[in-house]
Short mmCIF file of C-alpha atoms in Angstrom, two decimals:
data_model
loop_
_atom_site.label_atom_id
_atom_site.label_comp_id
_atom_site.label_asym_id
_atom_site.label_seq_id
_atom_site.Cartn_x
_atom_site.Cartn_y
_atom_site.Cartn_z
CA UNK A 20 173.32 271.71 170.66
CA UNK A 21 173.55 272.67 174.27
CA UNK A 22 169.98 273.71 174.29
CA UNK A 23 167.63 269.99 174.67
CA UNK A 24 164.31 270.02 175.48
CA UNK A 25 162.84 266.94 175.30
CA UNK A 26 164.32 263.18 175.21
CA UNK A 27 163.38 259.63 175.73
CA UNK A 28 165.15 257.66 178.90
CA UNK A 29 164.80 254.01 180.10
CA UNK A 30 164.40 253.57 183.69
CA UNK A 31 164.70 250.91 186.12
CA UNK A 32 163.52 249.89 189.87
CA UNK A 33 166.15 247.95 191.24
CA UNK A 34 164.80 243.93 191.91
CA UNK A 35 164.25 242.70 195.99
CA UNK A 36 166.95 240.76 197.59
CA UNK A 37 165.96 237.19 198.12
CA UNK A 38 165.08 235.84 201.57
CA UNK A 39 167.85 233.39 203.28
CA UNK A 40 167.55 229.88 203.69
CA UNK A 41 169.62 229.18 207.44
CA UNK A 42 169.68 227.10 210.25
CA UNK A 43 170.78 228.26 213.82
CA UNK A 44 174.36 226.21 214.50
CA UNK A 45 175.85 227.32 217.80
CA UNK A 46 177.57 224.43 220.04
CA UNK A 47 175.13 223.10 222.61
CA UNK A 48 172.27 224.07 220.64
CA UNK A 49 171.29 221.34 218.96
CA UNK A 50 168.12 222.39 217.54
CA UNK A 51 168.73 226.06 217.07
CA UNK A 52 165.28 226.56 214.10
CA UNK A 53 165.61 228.80 210.96
CA UNK A 54 167.61 231.76 211.30
CA UNK A 55 167.50 233.19 207.48
CA UNK A 56 166.39 237.16 206.85
CA UNK A 57 164.82 238.93 204.10
CA UNK A 58 166.20 240.63 201.41
CA UNK A 59 166.50 244.25 201.28
CA UNK A 60 163.89 246.33 199.00
CA UNK A 61 165.08 247.44 195.50
CA UNK A 62 166.09 250.69 194.73
CA UNK A 63 163.20 253.36 193.62
CA UNK A 64 163.81 256.08 190.48
CA UNK A 65 162.75 259.85 191.61
CA UNK A 66 162.72 262.40 189.48
CA UNK A 67 163.39 266.02 191.13
CA UNK A 68 163.08 269.44 190.04
CA UNK A 69 166.07 272.12 191.05
CA UNK A 70 166.95 275.43 190.40
CA UNK A 71 169.93 276.31 188.31
CA UNK A 72 169.27 274.07 185.57
CA UNK A 73 167.88 275.29 182.18
CA UNK A 74 168.41 272.40 180.05
CA UNK A 75 167.75 268.47 179.87
CA UNK A 76 171.19 268.18 178.36
CA UNK A 77 172.57 266.15 180.71
CA UNK A 78 170.20 263.18 179.42
CA UNK A 79 171.58 263.36 175.88
CA UNK A 80 174.58 260.93 175.68
CA UNK A 81 172.99 258.66 179.10
CA UNK A 82 169.66 257.44 178.65
CA UNK A 83 169.06 254.18 180.93
CA UNK A 84 169.30 254.72 184.55
CA UNK A 85 168.87 251.78 186.73
CA UNK A 86 168.45 251.82 190.40
CA UNK A 87 170.24 249.49 192.67
CA UNK A 88 169.19 246.02 193.90
CA UNK A 89 168.50 245.24 197.54
CA UNK A 90 170.93 242.59 199.75
CA UNK A 91 170.11 239.25 199.91
CA UNK A 92 169.41 237.71 203.39
CA UNK A 93 171.52 236.23 205.51
CA UNK A 94 171.82 233.18 208.33
CA UNK A 95 171.70 234.90 212.08
CA UNK A 96 168.54 237.22 211.11
CA UNK A 97 170.23 239.22 209.57
CA UNK A 98 168.43 241.24 206.78
CA UNK A 99 169.79 242.40 203.45
CA UNK A 100 170.24 246.20 203.02
CA UNK A 101 167.48 248.25 200.94
CA UNK A 102 169.04 249.36 197.27
CA UNK A 103 169.98 252.92 196.65
CA UNK A 104 167.58 254.85 194.81
CA UNK A 105 168.04 256.71 191.58
CA UNK A 106 167.44 260.60 191.72
CA UNK A 107 166.97 262.61 188.09
CA UNK A 108 167.38 266.33 188.12
CA UNK A 109 166.09 267.82 185.90
CA UNK A 110 165.16 271.62 185.31
CA UNK A 111 162.02 273.20 187.09
CA UNK A 112 159.04 273.20 184.51
CA UNK A 113 159.59 269.70 182.95
CA UNK A 114 156.86 267.26 182.20
CA UNK A 115 157.12 263.63 182.65
CA UNK A 116 155.41 261.65 179.88
CA UNK A 117 154.53 257.95 179.10
CA UNK A 118 155.82 256.43 176.10
CA UNK A 119 153.25 257.39 173.74
CA UNK A 120 154.49 261.18 174.25
CA UNK A 121 150.63 262.09 175.48
CA UNK A 122 149.85 260.57 178.69
CA UNK A 123 151.23 262.82 181.53
CA UNK A 124 152.41 261.46 184.17
CA UNK A 125 153.63 264.50 186.58
CA UNK A 126 154.31 268.29 186.28
CA UNK A 127 156.97 269.52 187.45
CA UNK A 128 156.34 273.50 188.23
CA UNK A 129 158.28 274.11 191.49
CA UNK A 130 161.11 274.23 192.54
CA UNK A 131 161.89 270.89 194.69
CA UNK A 132 158.62 268.82 193.17
CA UNK A 133 159.61 265.63 193.96
CA UNK A 134 158.01 262.03 191.93
CA UNK A 135 158.27 258.44 191.69
CA UNK A 136 158.73 257.21 188.85
CA UNK A 137 158.93 253.30 189.54
CA UNK A 138 158.98 251.51 192.75
CA UNK A 139 161.75 249.30 193.64
CA UNK A 140 160.90 245.65 194.57
CA UNK A 141 160.15 243.92 197.81
CA UNK A 142 162.61 241.79 199.75
CA UNK A 143 161.91 238.02 199.91
CA UNK A 144 161.24 236.66 203.07
CA UNK A 145 163.60 234.39 204.49
CA UNK A 146 162.77 231.02 206.19
CA UNK A 147 162.95 232.69 209.36
CA UNK A 148 159.72 234.18 208.40
CA UNK A 149 157.85 231.04 207.93
CA UNK A 150 158.68 228.67 210.86
CA UNK A 151 155.94 227.97 213.31
CA UNK A 152 154.76 225.26 215.52
CA UNK A 153 153.46 222.94 212.74
CA UNK A 154 156.21 223.94 210.62
CA UNK A 155 159.24 224.03 212.66
CA UNK A 156 162.38 223.93 210.38
CA UNK A 157 160.92 225.32 206.91
CA UNK A 158 163.45 224.99 203.83
CA UNK A 159 161.65 227.70 201.94
CA UNK A 160 162.60 231.43 201.18
CA UNK A 161 160.98 233.59 199.02
CA UNK A 162 162.97 235.49 196.24
CA UNK A 163 162.44 239.43 195.66
CA UNK A 164 160.15 241.02 193.27
CA UNK A 165 161.51 242.34 190.04
CA UNK A 166 161.76 246.25 189.95
CA UNK A 167 159.44 247.90 186.67
CA UNK A 168 160.92 248.84 183.53
CA UNK A 169 159.64 251.73 181.63
CA UNK A 170 160.51 254.14 178.89
CA UNK A 171 159.19 258.28 179.51
CA UNK A 172 159.62 261.46 177.66
CA UNK A 173 160.82 264.54 179.18
CA UNK A 174 159.91 267.46 177.78
CA UNK A 175 160.77 271.11 178.94
CA UNK A 176 158.00 274.01 179.10
CA UNK A 177 160.42 276.81 180.18
CA UNK A 178 158.79 278.88 183.13
CA UNK A 179 158.11 282.41 181.78
CA UNK A 180 155.34 284.94 182.65
CA UNK A 181 155.10 286.02 178.77
CA UNK A 182 156.01 285.34 175.70
CA UNK A 183 157.25 286.76 172.61
CA UNK A 184 156.16 285.52 169.19
CA UNK A 185 156.33 286.81 166.01
CA UNK A 186 157.77 285.97 162.01
CA UNK A 187 161.29 286.18 161.50
CA UNK A 188 163.19 289.32 162.02
CA UNK A 189 159.97 290.83 163.50
CA UNK A 190 162.53 292.36 166.08
CA UNK A 191 161.42 289.64 169.02
CA UNK A 192 165.64 289.30 170.17
CA UNK A 193 166.13 292.86 169.78
CA UNK A 194 163.21 293.60 172.01
CA UNK A 195 164.17 290.97 174.68
CA UNK A 196 168.10 292.73 174.68
CA UNK A 197 166.37 295.72 175.42
CA UNK A 198 164.37 295.49 178.33
CA UNK A 199 166.05 292.90 179.85
CA UNK A 200 170.02 291.34 180.86
CA UNK A 201 169.56 288.64 178.20
CA UNK A 202 172.02 288.59 175.23
CA UNK A 203 170.30 286.82 173.10
CA UNK A 204 171.79 286.74 169.27
CA UNK A 205 171.11 289.64 166.62
CA UNK A 206 171.15 290.14 163.25
CA UNK A 207 169.55 291.17 160.39
CA UNK A 208 168.96 287.79 158.64
CA UNK A 209 165.62 285.29 159.61
CA UNK A 210 166.62 282.45 162.43
CA UNK A 211 169.06 284.16 164.15
CA UNK A 212 167.44 282.77 167.29
CA UNK A 213 167.69 278.86 167.07
CA UNK A 214 166.55 278.10 170.87
CA UNK A 215 164.67 279.94 173.23
CA UNK A 216 165.89 282.56 175.48
CA UNK A 217 164.87 284.02 178.76
CA UNK A 218 165.15 287.50 180.55
CA UNK A 219 163.51 289.36 183.68
CA UNK A 220 162.27 292.10 182.78
CA UNK A 221 162.33 295.05 185.72
CA UNK A 222 159.91 297.89 185.40
CA UNK A 223 160.42 298.73 189.14
CA UNK A 224 162.03 296.96 192.77
CA UNK A 225 158.59 294.93 192.57
CA UNK A 226 157.50 294.66 189.12
CA UNK A 227 159.12 291.91 187.88
CA UNK A 228 158.28 289.10 185.57
CA UNK A 229 160.09 286.71 183.33
CA UNK A 230 160.06 287.52 179.54
CA UNK A 231 160.70 284.30 176.81
CA UNK A 232 162.11 284.40 173.37
CA UNK A 233 161.22 281.71 170.79
CA UNK A 234 162.38 281.21 167.34
CA UNK A 235 160.69 282.77 164.88
CA UNK A 236 157.52 280.87 163.19
CA UNK A 237 156.63 281.18 159.19
CA UNK A 238 153.42 279.98 157.32
CA UNK A 239 153.42 275.94 157.29
CA UNK A 240 155.47 275.60 160.36
CA UNK A 241 152.82 273.43 162.13
CA UNK A 242 153.89 270.67 158.51
CA UNK A 243 157.69 271.11 159.62
CA UNK A 244 158.54 274.57 157.57
CA UNK A 245 161.68 276.40 159.22
CA UNK A 246 162.05 275.32 162.78
CA UNK A 247 158.57 274.11 163.05
CA UNK A 248 156.33 274.52 166.48
CA UNK A 249 158.35 272.52 168.28
CA UNK A 250 159.53 275.24 170.99
CA UNK A 251 155.96 276.61 171.64
CA UNK A 252 155.69 274.30 174.17
CA UNK A 253 157.53 276.67 176.03
CA UNK A 254 155.10 279.39 175.64
CA UNK A 255 152.16 276.83 177.25
CA UNK A 256 152.88 278.48 180.90
CA UNK A 257 152.71 282.30 179.68
CA UNK A 258 150.30 283.97 181.62
CA UNK A 259 150.05 286.33 177.97
CA UNK A 260 151.92 286.76 174.80
CA UNK A 261 153.69 290.29 172.78
CA UNK A 262 152.93 289.62 169.25
CA UNK A 263 155.46 291.72 167.52
CA UNK A 264 154.46 292.36 163.69
CA UNK A 265 157.27 294.42 162.13
CA UNK A 266 155.82 297.32 160.89
CA UNK A 267 158.36 297.57 157.57
CA UNK A 268 156.65 294.61 155.96
CA UNK A 269 154.08 295.41 152.90
CA UNK A 270 151.33 293.36 154.77
CA UNK A 271 151.29 293.72 158.10
CA UNK A 272 148.05 292.19 158.80
CA UNK A 273 148.51 289.26 156.87
CA UNK A 274 152.03 288.36 159.22
CA UNK A 275 149.89 288.78 162.18
CA UNK A 276 147.58 285.89 160.66
CA UNK A 277 150.24 284.01 159.69
CA UNK A 278 151.33 283.46 163.20
CA UNK A 279 148.07 283.19 164.60
CA UNK A 280 147.09 280.39 162.19
CA UNK A 281 150.14 278.33 163.56
CA UNK A 282 149.18 279.15 166.70
CA UNK A 283 145.06 277.78 166.61
CA UNK A 284 147.37 274.97 164.65
CA UNK A 285 149.43 273.85 167.57
CA UNK A 286 146.54 274.24 170.31
CA UNK A 287 148.18 273.93 173.80
CA UNK A 288 145.80 276.61 174.48
CA UNK A 289 148.12 279.40 173.05
CA UNK A 290 145.21 280.47 170.76
CA UNK A 291 142.62 281.60 173.61
CA UNK A 292 146.10 283.06 175.74
CA UNK A 293 145.58 286.95 175.95
CA UNK A 294 147.56 288.41 173.36
CA UNK A 295 149.08 292.30 172.73
CA UNK A 296 149.84 292.76 169.13
CA UNK A 297 152.20 295.60 169.02
CA UNK A 298 153.52 296.83 165.69
CA UNK A 299 157.32 297.18 166.05
CA UNK A 300 160.54 299.22 164.28
CA UNK A 301 158.29 301.95 164.20
CA UNK A 302 161.68 304.43 164.07
CA UNK A 303 161.92 302.65 160.39
CA UNK A 304 158.89 304.73 158.93
CA UNK A 305 157.60 308.17 158.85
CA UNK A 306 154.58 308.83 160.46
CA UNK A 307 152.56 308.39 157.81
CA UNK A 308 153.56 305.23 156.82
CA UNK A 309 153.46 304.45 160.41
CA UNK A 310 150.09 305.69 160.59
CA UNK A 311 148.82 303.74 157.76
CA UNK A 312 150.51 300.01 159.07
CA UNK A 313 148.85 300.71 162.38
CA UNK A 314 145.42 301.34 160.44
CA UNK A 315 145.77 298.12 158.32
CA UNK A 316 146.52 295.78 161.36
CA UNK A 317 143.93 297.42 163.60
CA UNK A 318 141.48 296.02 160.75
CA UNK A 319 142.62 292.96 160.54
CA UNK A 320 143.67 292.75 164.98
CA UNK A 321 139.84 294.55 165.71
CA UNK A 322 141.36 296.70 167.77
CA UNK A 323 144.34 299.49 168.18
CA UNK A 324 147.53 297.79 168.02
CA UNK A 325 150.82 299.10 170.26
CA UNK A 326 153.41 300.97 168.67
CA UNK A 327 156.60 300.35 169.69
CA UNK A 328 160.48 300.80 168.66
CA UNK A 329 163.16 298.01 170.73
CA UNK A 330 165.83 300.49 168.68
CA UNK A 331 164.88 303.50 169.44
CA UNK A 332 162.98 302.56 173.17
CA UNK A 333 159.27 304.11 171.59
CA UNK A 334 156.68 303.10 173.18
CA UNK A 335 158.32 300.33 175.30
CA UNK A 336 157.31 301.14 178.82
CA UNK A 337 153.38 301.12 177.78
CA UNK A 338 153.38 297.98 176.23
CA UNK A 339 155.85 296.24 179.16
CA UNK A 340 153.09 297.46 181.49
CA UNK A 341 150.33 296.17 179.51
CA UNK A 342 152.55 292.73 179.49
CA UNK A 343 152.60 293.22 183.54
CA UNK A 344 149.02 294.09 184.12
CA UNK A 345 148.10 290.99 182.79
CA UNK A 346 150.87 288.85 184.55
CA UNK A 347 149.45 290.45 187.55
CA UNK A 348 146.00 289.47 186.83
CA UNK A 349 146.83 285.77 186.11
CA UNK A 350 149.21 285.77 189.63
CA UNK A 351 146.27 286.74 191.39
CA UNK A 352 143.84 284.02 192.07
CA UNK A 353 139.97 284.45 191.85
CA UNK A 354 140.68 287.92 189.48
CA UNK A 355 138.01 288.93 187.06
CA UNK A 356 139.41 287.33 183.68
CA UNK A 357 139.57 290.09 181.50
CA UNK A 358 138.90 290.03 177.51
CA UNK A 359 141.83 291.15 174.89
CA UNK A 360 138.83 294.29 174.14
CA UNK A 361 139.61 295.55 177.87
CA UNK A 362 143.81 296.56 177.06
CA UNK A 363 144.51 299.26 174.66
CA UNK A 364 147.93 301.09 173.95
#
């Protein structure tokens, strides 16, 4: 599985180097005094978000990372070298969590974000540090301080402006392939999509947004049915959800309720996000059947759904424009937050 969105790793910063006990010995200088140098600082462990990465697969086969130990001090007042740092490169959108998988440490939501995870131990003082008018020949030096060791979880949440949700075979992958250059797997059986996919929707030169497609949800997904809700975290950063309901289903209102129930059980603020409900695959229905299905869905949702067909392109522009309006509103700080009732197809 090349797409990996969460993993546990163990990190340890470097120990500090020990200080040296040494005395200056040169010809004609019988009492040279202490000249033991200090130990070097241990290396730090950093995590950095980098463009060009979209999975945590690099951490599937290596889960232990340790920074270098600081060099030991030496005579002639020579200090030890600092240990080399370890930098963990992760995709933009990665969350760093404590071992309990709940306590957040950092959220790397932009490129080049850099966070210190574990600081290296300080180097010990050499005996030159302890000389004074009373003790002119100190024979003690400090050992370096140990580094920090901890277990952390890396959890990737894709950076997307809008997200597609719906039951399996609702047409989400076809929708994404129609409106972007993405090439998700498309077939006429459920769970064709096994991992999230991203695509860039380009309405015009300046009107662009990133659209995410995740595997479909089924009833009981919160309890682990199907692929469960493990991929819903990739929608937590979205400004709007596009909920596709298959028009060919006998009960479109029930299909909408099933997905909404799973979103509410999952939490993460998904149930409260703006939602654009669209009746998909309308090209497969006659006008009368299309109107009947739209009425049933309107009664359940409380507002008129969008009518769209990714196969024929019918209704797609209006739906994408409405989605981009929500994205643009989210991108503008201080703008008025509009309710779902303010949006109509």
